[in-house]
mmCIF file of C-alpha atoms in Angstrom:
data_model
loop_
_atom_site.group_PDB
_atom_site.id
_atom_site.type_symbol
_atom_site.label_atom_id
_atom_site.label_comp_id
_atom_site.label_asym_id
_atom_site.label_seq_id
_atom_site.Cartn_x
_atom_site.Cartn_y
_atom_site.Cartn_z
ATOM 1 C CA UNK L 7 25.535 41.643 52.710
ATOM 2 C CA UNK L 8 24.539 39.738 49.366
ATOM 3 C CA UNK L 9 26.584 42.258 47.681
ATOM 4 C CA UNK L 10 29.864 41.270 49.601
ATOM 5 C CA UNK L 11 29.243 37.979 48.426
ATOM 6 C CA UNK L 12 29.135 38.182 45.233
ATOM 7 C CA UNK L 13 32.774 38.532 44.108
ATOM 8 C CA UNK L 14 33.381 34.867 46.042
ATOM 9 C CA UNK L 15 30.096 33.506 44.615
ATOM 10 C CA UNK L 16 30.839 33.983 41.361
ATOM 11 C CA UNK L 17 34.324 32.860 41.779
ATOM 12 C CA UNK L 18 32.975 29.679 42.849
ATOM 13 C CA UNK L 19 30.777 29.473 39.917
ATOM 14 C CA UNK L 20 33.679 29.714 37.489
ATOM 15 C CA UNK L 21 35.569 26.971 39.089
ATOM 16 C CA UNK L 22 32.612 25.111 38.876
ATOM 17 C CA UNK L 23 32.807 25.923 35.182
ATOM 18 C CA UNK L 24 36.436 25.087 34.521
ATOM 19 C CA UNK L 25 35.708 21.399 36.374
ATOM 20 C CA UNK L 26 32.227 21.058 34.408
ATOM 21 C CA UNK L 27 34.564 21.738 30.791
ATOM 22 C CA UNK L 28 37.477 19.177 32.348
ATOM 23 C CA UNK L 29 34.752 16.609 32.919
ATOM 24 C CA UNK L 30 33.358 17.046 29.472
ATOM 25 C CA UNK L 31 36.423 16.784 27.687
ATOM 26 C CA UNK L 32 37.269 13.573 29.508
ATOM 27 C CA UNK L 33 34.038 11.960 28.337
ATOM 28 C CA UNK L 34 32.193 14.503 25.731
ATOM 29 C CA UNK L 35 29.037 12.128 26.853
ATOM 30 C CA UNK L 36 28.492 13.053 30.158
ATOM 31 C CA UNK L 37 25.409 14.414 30.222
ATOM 32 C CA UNK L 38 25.157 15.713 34.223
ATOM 33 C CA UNK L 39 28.127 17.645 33.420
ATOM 34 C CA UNK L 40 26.161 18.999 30.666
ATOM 35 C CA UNK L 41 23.460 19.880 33.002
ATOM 36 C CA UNK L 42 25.418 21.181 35.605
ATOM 37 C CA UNK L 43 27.100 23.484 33.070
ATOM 38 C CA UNK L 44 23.834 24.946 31.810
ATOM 39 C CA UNK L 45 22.326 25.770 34.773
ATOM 40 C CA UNK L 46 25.550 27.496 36.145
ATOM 41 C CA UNK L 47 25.350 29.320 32.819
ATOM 42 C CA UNK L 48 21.920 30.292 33.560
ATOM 43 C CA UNK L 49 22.947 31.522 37.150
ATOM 44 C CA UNK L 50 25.492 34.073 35.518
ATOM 45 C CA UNK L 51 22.748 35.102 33.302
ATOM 46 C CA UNK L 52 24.296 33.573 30.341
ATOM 47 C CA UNK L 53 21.216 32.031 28.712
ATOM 48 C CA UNK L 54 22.134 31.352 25.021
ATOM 49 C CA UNK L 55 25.141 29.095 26.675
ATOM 50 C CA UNK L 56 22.692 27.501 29.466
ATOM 51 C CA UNK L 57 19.840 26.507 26.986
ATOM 52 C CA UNK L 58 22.412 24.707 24.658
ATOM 53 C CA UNK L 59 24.177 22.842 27.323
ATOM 54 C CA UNK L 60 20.530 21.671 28.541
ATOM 55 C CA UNK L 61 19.528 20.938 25.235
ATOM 56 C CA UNK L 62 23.013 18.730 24.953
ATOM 57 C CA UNK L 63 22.170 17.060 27.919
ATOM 58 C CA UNK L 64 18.678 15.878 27.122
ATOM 59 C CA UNK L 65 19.700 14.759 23.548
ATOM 60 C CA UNK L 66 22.405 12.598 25.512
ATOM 61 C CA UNK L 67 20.134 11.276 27.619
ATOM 62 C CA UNK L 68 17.652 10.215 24.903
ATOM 63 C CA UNK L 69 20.633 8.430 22.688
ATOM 64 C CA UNK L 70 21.773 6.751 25.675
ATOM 65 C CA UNK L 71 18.114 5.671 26.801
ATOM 66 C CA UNK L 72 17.098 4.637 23.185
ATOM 67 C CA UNK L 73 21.263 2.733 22.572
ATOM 68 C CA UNK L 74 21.057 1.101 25.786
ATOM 69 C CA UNK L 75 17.491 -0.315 24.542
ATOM 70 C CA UNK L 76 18.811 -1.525 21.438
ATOM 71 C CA UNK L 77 22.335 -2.737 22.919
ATOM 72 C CA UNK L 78 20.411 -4.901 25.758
ATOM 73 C CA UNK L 79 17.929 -6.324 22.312
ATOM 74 C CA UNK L 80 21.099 -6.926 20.436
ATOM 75 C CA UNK L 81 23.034 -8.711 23.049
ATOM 76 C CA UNK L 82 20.403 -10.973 23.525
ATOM 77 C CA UNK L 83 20.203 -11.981 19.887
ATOM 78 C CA UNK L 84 24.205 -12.319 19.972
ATOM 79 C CA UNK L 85 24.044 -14.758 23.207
ATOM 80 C CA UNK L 86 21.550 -16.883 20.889
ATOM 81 C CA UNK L 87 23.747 -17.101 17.853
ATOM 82 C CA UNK L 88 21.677 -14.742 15.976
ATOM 83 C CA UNK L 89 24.075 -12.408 14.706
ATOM 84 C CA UNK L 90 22.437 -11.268 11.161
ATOM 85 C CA UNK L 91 19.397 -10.274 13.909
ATOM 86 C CA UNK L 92 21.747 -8.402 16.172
ATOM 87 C CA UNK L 93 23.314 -6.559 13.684
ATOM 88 C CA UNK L 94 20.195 -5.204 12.056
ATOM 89 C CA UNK L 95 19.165 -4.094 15.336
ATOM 90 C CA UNK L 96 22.663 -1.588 15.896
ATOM 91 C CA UNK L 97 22.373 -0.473 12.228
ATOM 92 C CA UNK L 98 19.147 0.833 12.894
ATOM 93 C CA UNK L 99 20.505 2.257 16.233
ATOM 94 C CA UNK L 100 23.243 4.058 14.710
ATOM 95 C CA UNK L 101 21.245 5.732 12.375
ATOM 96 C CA UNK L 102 18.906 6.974 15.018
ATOM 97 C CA UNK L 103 21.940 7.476 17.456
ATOM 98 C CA UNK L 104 24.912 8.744 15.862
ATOM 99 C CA UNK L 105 26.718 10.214 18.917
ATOM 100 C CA UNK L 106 26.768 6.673 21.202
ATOM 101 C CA UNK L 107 29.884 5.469 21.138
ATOM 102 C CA UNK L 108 28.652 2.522 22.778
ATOM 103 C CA UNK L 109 26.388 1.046 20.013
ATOM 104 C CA UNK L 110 29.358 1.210 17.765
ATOM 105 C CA UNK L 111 32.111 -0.888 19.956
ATOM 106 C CA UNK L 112 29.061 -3.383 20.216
ATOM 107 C CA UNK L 113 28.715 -3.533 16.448
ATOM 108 C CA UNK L 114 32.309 -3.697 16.084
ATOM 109 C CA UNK L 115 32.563 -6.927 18.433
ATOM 110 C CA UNK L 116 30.236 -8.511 16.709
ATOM 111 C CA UNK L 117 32.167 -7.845 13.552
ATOM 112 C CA UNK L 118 35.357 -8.827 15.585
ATOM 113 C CA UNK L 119 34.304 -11.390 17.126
ATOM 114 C CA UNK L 120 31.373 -13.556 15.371
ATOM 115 C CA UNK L 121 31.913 -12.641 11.701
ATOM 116 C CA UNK L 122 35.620 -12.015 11.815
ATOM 117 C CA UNK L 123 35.586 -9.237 9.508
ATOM 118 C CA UNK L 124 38.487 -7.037 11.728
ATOM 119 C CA UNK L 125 38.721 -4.140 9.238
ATOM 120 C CA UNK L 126 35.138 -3.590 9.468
ATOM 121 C CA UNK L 127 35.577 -3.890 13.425
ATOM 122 C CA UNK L 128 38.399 -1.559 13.450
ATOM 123 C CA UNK L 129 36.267 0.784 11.494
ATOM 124 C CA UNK L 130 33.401 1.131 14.012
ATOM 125 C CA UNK L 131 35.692 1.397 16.947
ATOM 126 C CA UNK L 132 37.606 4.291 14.677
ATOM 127 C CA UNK L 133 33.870 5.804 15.359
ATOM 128 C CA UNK L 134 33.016 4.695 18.260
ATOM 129 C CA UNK L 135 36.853 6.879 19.637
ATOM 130 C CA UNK L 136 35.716 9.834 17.353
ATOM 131 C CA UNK L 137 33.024 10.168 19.680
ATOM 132 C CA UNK L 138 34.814 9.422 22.585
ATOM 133 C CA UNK L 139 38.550 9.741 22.469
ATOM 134 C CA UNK L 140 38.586 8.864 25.965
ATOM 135 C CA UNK L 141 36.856 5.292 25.784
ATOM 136 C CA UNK L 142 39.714 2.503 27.054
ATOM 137 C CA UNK L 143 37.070 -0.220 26.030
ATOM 138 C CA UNK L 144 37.351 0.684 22.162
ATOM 139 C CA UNK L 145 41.385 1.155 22.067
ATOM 140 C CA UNK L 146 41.813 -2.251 23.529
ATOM 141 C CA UNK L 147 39.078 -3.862 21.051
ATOM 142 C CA UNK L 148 40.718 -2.629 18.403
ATOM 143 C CA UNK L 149 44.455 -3.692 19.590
ATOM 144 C CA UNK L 150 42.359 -6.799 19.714
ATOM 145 C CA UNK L 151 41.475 -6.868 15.756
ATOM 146 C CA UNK L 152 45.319 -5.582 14.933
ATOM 147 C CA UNK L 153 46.634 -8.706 16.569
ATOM 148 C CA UNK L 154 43.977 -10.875 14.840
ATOM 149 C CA UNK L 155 45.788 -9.060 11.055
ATOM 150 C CA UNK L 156 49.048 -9.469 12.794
ATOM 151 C CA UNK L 157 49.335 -5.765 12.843
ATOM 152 C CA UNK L 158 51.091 -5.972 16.125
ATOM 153 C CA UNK L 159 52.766 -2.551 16.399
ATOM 154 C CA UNK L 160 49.241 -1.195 16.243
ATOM 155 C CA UNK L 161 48.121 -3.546 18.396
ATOM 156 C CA UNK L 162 50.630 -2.526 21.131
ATOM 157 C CA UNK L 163 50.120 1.057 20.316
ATOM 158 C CA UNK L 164 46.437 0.464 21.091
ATOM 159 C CA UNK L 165 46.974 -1.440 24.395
ATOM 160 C CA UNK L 166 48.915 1.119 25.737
ATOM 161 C CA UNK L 167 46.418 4.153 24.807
ATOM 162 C CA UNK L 168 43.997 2.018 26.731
ATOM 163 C CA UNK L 169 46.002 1.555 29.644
ATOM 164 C CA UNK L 170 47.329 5.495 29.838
ATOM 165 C CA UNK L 171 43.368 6.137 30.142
ATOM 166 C CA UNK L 172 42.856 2.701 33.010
ATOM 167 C CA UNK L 173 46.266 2.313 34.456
ATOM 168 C CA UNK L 174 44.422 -0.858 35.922
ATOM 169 C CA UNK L 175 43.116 -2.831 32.436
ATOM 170 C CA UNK L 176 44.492 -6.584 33.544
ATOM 171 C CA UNK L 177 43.284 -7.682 30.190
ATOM 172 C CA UNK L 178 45.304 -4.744 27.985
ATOM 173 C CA UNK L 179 48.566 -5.780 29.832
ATOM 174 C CA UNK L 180 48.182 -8.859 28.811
ATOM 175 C CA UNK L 181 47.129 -8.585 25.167
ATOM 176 C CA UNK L 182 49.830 -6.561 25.223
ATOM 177 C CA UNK L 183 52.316 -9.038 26.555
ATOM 178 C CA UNK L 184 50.937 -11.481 24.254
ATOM 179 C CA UNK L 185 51.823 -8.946 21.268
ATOM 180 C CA UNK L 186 55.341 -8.213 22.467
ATOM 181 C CA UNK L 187 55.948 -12.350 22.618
ATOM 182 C CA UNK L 188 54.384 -12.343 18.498
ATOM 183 C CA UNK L 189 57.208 -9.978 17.876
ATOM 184 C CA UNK L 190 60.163 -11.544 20.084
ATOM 185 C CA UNK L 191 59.922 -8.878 22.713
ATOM 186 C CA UNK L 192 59.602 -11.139 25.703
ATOM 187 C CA UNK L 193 60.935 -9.400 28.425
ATOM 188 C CA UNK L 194 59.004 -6.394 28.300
ATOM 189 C CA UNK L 195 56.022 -9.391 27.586
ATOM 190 C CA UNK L 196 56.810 -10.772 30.976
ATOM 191 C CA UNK L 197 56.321 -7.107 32.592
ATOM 192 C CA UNK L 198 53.029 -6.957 30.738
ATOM 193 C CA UNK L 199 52.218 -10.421 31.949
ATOM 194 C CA UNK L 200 53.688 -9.873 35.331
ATOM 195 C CA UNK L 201 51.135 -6.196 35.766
ATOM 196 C CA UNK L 202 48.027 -8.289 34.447
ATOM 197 C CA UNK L 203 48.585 -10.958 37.098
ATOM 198 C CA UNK L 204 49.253 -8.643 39.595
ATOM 199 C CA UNK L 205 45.584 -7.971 39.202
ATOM 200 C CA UNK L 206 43.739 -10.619 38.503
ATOM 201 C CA UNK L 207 46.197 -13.677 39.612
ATOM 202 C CA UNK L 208 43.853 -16.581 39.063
ATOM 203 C CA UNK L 209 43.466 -16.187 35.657
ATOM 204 C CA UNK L 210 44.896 -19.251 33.333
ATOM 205 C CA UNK L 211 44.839 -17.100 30.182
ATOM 206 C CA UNK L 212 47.561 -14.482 32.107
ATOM 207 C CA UNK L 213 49.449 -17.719 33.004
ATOM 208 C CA UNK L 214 49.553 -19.051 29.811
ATOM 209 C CA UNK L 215 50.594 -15.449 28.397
ATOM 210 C CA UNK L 216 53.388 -15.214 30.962
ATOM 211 C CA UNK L 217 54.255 -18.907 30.159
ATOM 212 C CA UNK L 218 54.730 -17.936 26.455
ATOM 213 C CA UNK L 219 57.352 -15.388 27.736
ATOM 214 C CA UNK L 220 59.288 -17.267 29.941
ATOM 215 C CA UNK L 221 59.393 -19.892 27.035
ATOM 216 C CA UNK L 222 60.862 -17.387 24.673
ATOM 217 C CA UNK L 223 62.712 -16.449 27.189
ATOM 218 C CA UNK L 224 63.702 -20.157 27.717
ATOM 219 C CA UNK L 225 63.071 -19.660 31.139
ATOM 220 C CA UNK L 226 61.433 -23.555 30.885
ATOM 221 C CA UNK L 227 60.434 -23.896 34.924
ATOM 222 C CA UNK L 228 58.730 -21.057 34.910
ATOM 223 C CA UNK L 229 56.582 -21.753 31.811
ATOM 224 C CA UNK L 230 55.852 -25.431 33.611
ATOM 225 C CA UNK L 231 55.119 -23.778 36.952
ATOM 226 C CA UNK L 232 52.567 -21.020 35.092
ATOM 227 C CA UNK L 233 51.281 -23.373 32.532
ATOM 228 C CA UNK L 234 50.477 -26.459 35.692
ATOM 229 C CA UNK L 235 48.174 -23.357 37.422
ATOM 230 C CA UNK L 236 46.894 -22.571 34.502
ATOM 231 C CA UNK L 237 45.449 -26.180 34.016
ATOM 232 C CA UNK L 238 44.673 -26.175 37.950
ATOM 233 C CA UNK L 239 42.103 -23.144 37.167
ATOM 234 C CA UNK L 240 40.917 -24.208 33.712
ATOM 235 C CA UNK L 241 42.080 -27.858 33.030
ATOM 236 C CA UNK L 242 41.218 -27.304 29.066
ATOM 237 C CA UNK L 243 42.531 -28.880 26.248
ATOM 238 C CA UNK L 244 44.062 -25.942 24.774
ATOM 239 C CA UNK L 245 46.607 -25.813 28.099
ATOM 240 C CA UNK L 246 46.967 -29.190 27.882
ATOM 241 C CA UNK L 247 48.229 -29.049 24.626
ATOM 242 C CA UNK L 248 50.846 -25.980 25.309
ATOM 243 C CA UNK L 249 52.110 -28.034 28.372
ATOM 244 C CA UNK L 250 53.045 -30.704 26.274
ATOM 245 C CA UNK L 251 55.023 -29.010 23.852
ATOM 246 C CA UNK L 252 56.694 -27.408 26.914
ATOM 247 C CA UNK L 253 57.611 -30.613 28.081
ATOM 248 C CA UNK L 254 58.620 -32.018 24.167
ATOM 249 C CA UNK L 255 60.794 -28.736 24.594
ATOM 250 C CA UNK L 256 62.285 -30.020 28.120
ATOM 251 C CA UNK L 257 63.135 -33.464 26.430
ATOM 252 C CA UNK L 258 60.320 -35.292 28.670
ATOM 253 C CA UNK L 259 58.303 -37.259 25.518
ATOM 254 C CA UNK L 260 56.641 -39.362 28.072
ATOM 255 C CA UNK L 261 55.033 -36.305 30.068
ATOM 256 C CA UNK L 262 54.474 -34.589 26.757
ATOM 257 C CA UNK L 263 52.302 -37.863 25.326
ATOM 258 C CA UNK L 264 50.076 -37.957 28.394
ATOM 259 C CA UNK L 265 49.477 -33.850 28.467
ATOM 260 C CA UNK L 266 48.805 -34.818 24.463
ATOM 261 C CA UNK L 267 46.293 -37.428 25.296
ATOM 262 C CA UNK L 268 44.455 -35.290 27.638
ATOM 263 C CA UNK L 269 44.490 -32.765 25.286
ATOM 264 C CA UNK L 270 42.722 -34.897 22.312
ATOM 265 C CA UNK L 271 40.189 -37.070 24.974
ATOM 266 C CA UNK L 272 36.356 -35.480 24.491
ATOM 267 C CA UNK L 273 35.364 -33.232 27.105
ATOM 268 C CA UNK L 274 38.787 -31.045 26.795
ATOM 269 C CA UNK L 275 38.168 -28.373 24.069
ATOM 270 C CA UNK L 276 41.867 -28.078 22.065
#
């Protein structure tokens, strides 16, 4: 009978519950979980509860309709140099949205990244985590803003509260392996280096990371054999450049004049 039910019913319903809170306290922005929460609220009669998580839910829904809107308009402007544009557009969205985290780790790249104001930057993603203490993206753009102040303790602080959240961020391993090698710290760099390539192994910016390591390390073969795939994958003039003052640090002049040269020719970006 319905009545015999009941007891295991509503059990279910308050695990349902206890998952619905865990899910919003990982990311306070999910609205389903919002949804899903109200209407078990309503099922156990408690209506006051339901109607607010509902009413959560939609407002979330609107702010990430209306954000995404102006993120997509203000990306655009950004991929056509425009930056005055696209910040005038997430100004206007964070006044209208002040609970998207997302429209404030966009406004502080473009202050990170096009007008290199990195306090400004760090002060947006400071927002953008109030929101969302939970968001890996905004930990690991703001590492990315301490390193550019040389604040490298709170750069590796930052990498590593990105990676607790996404034990599989390639790129905060190896910002953070880049930091450790600003402050001498290059073995635990080459462990950063090593976890970043373990993901993603073709790419010549984890190379060159790893390379800076083993150099500090003066582990010189190593560097030569990261640095030459590094140049295989992205033959820039930047790697170029970092192979030849490998091999000036090997005591081969000759090699290290012709990386030089292809460093400097047009076409090679130093």
């Amino acid at each position: 009978s319905l009545h015999d039910a009941l007891p295991i019913w509503l059990n279910k319903m308050a695990e349902a519950l206890d998952d619905y809170d865990k899910a919003i306290e990982l990311n306070p922005r999910y609205a389903k979980a919002y949804e899903n929460r109200g209407k078990a609220y309503s099922a156990l009669g408690n209506e006051s509860r339901s109607s607010a998580d509902l009413e959560r839910a939609a407002k979330i829904n609107r702010s990430n309709k209306g954000g995404d809107k102006s993120i997509e308009e203000a990306l655009a402007l950004k991929q056509k140099g425009e930056y005055n544009s696209a910040m005038e557009v997430l100004n206007q969205a964070a006044e209208l949205y002040p609970d998207n985290e997302f429209i404030f780790v966009n406004r502080g790249n473009i202050y990170n990244d096009n007008f290199r104001d990195y306090e400004a930057a760090i002060a947006d993603y400071n927002k953008s985590l109030e929101i969302n203490p939970k968001f890996s993206w905004a930990y690991h753009n703001r590492a990315l803003a301490y390193g550019r102040l040389k604040r490298w303790d709170e750069a590796i602080a930052d990498y590593g509260r990105a990676l607790e959240i996404d034990q599989n961020y390639a790129s905060a391993y190896n910002g953070r392996a880049w930091s450790y090698c600003k402050i001498g710290e290059y073995e635990a760099a080459v462990i950063d280096a090593d976890r970043a390539l373990k993901l993603m192994p073709n790419e010549a910016n984890y190379l060159d990371t790893r390379a800076e390591a083993y150099i500090g390390l003066k582990r010189y073969d190593e560097a030569l054999a990261d640095l030459t795939k590094a140049i295989k994958l992205l033959p820039e003039g930047w790697l170029y450049n970092n192979r030849g003052k490998l091999y000036r640090l090997m005591g081969d002049e000759t090699k290290a004049q012709a990386d030089f040269a292809k460093a400097r020719k047009p076409g090679y970006v130093d």
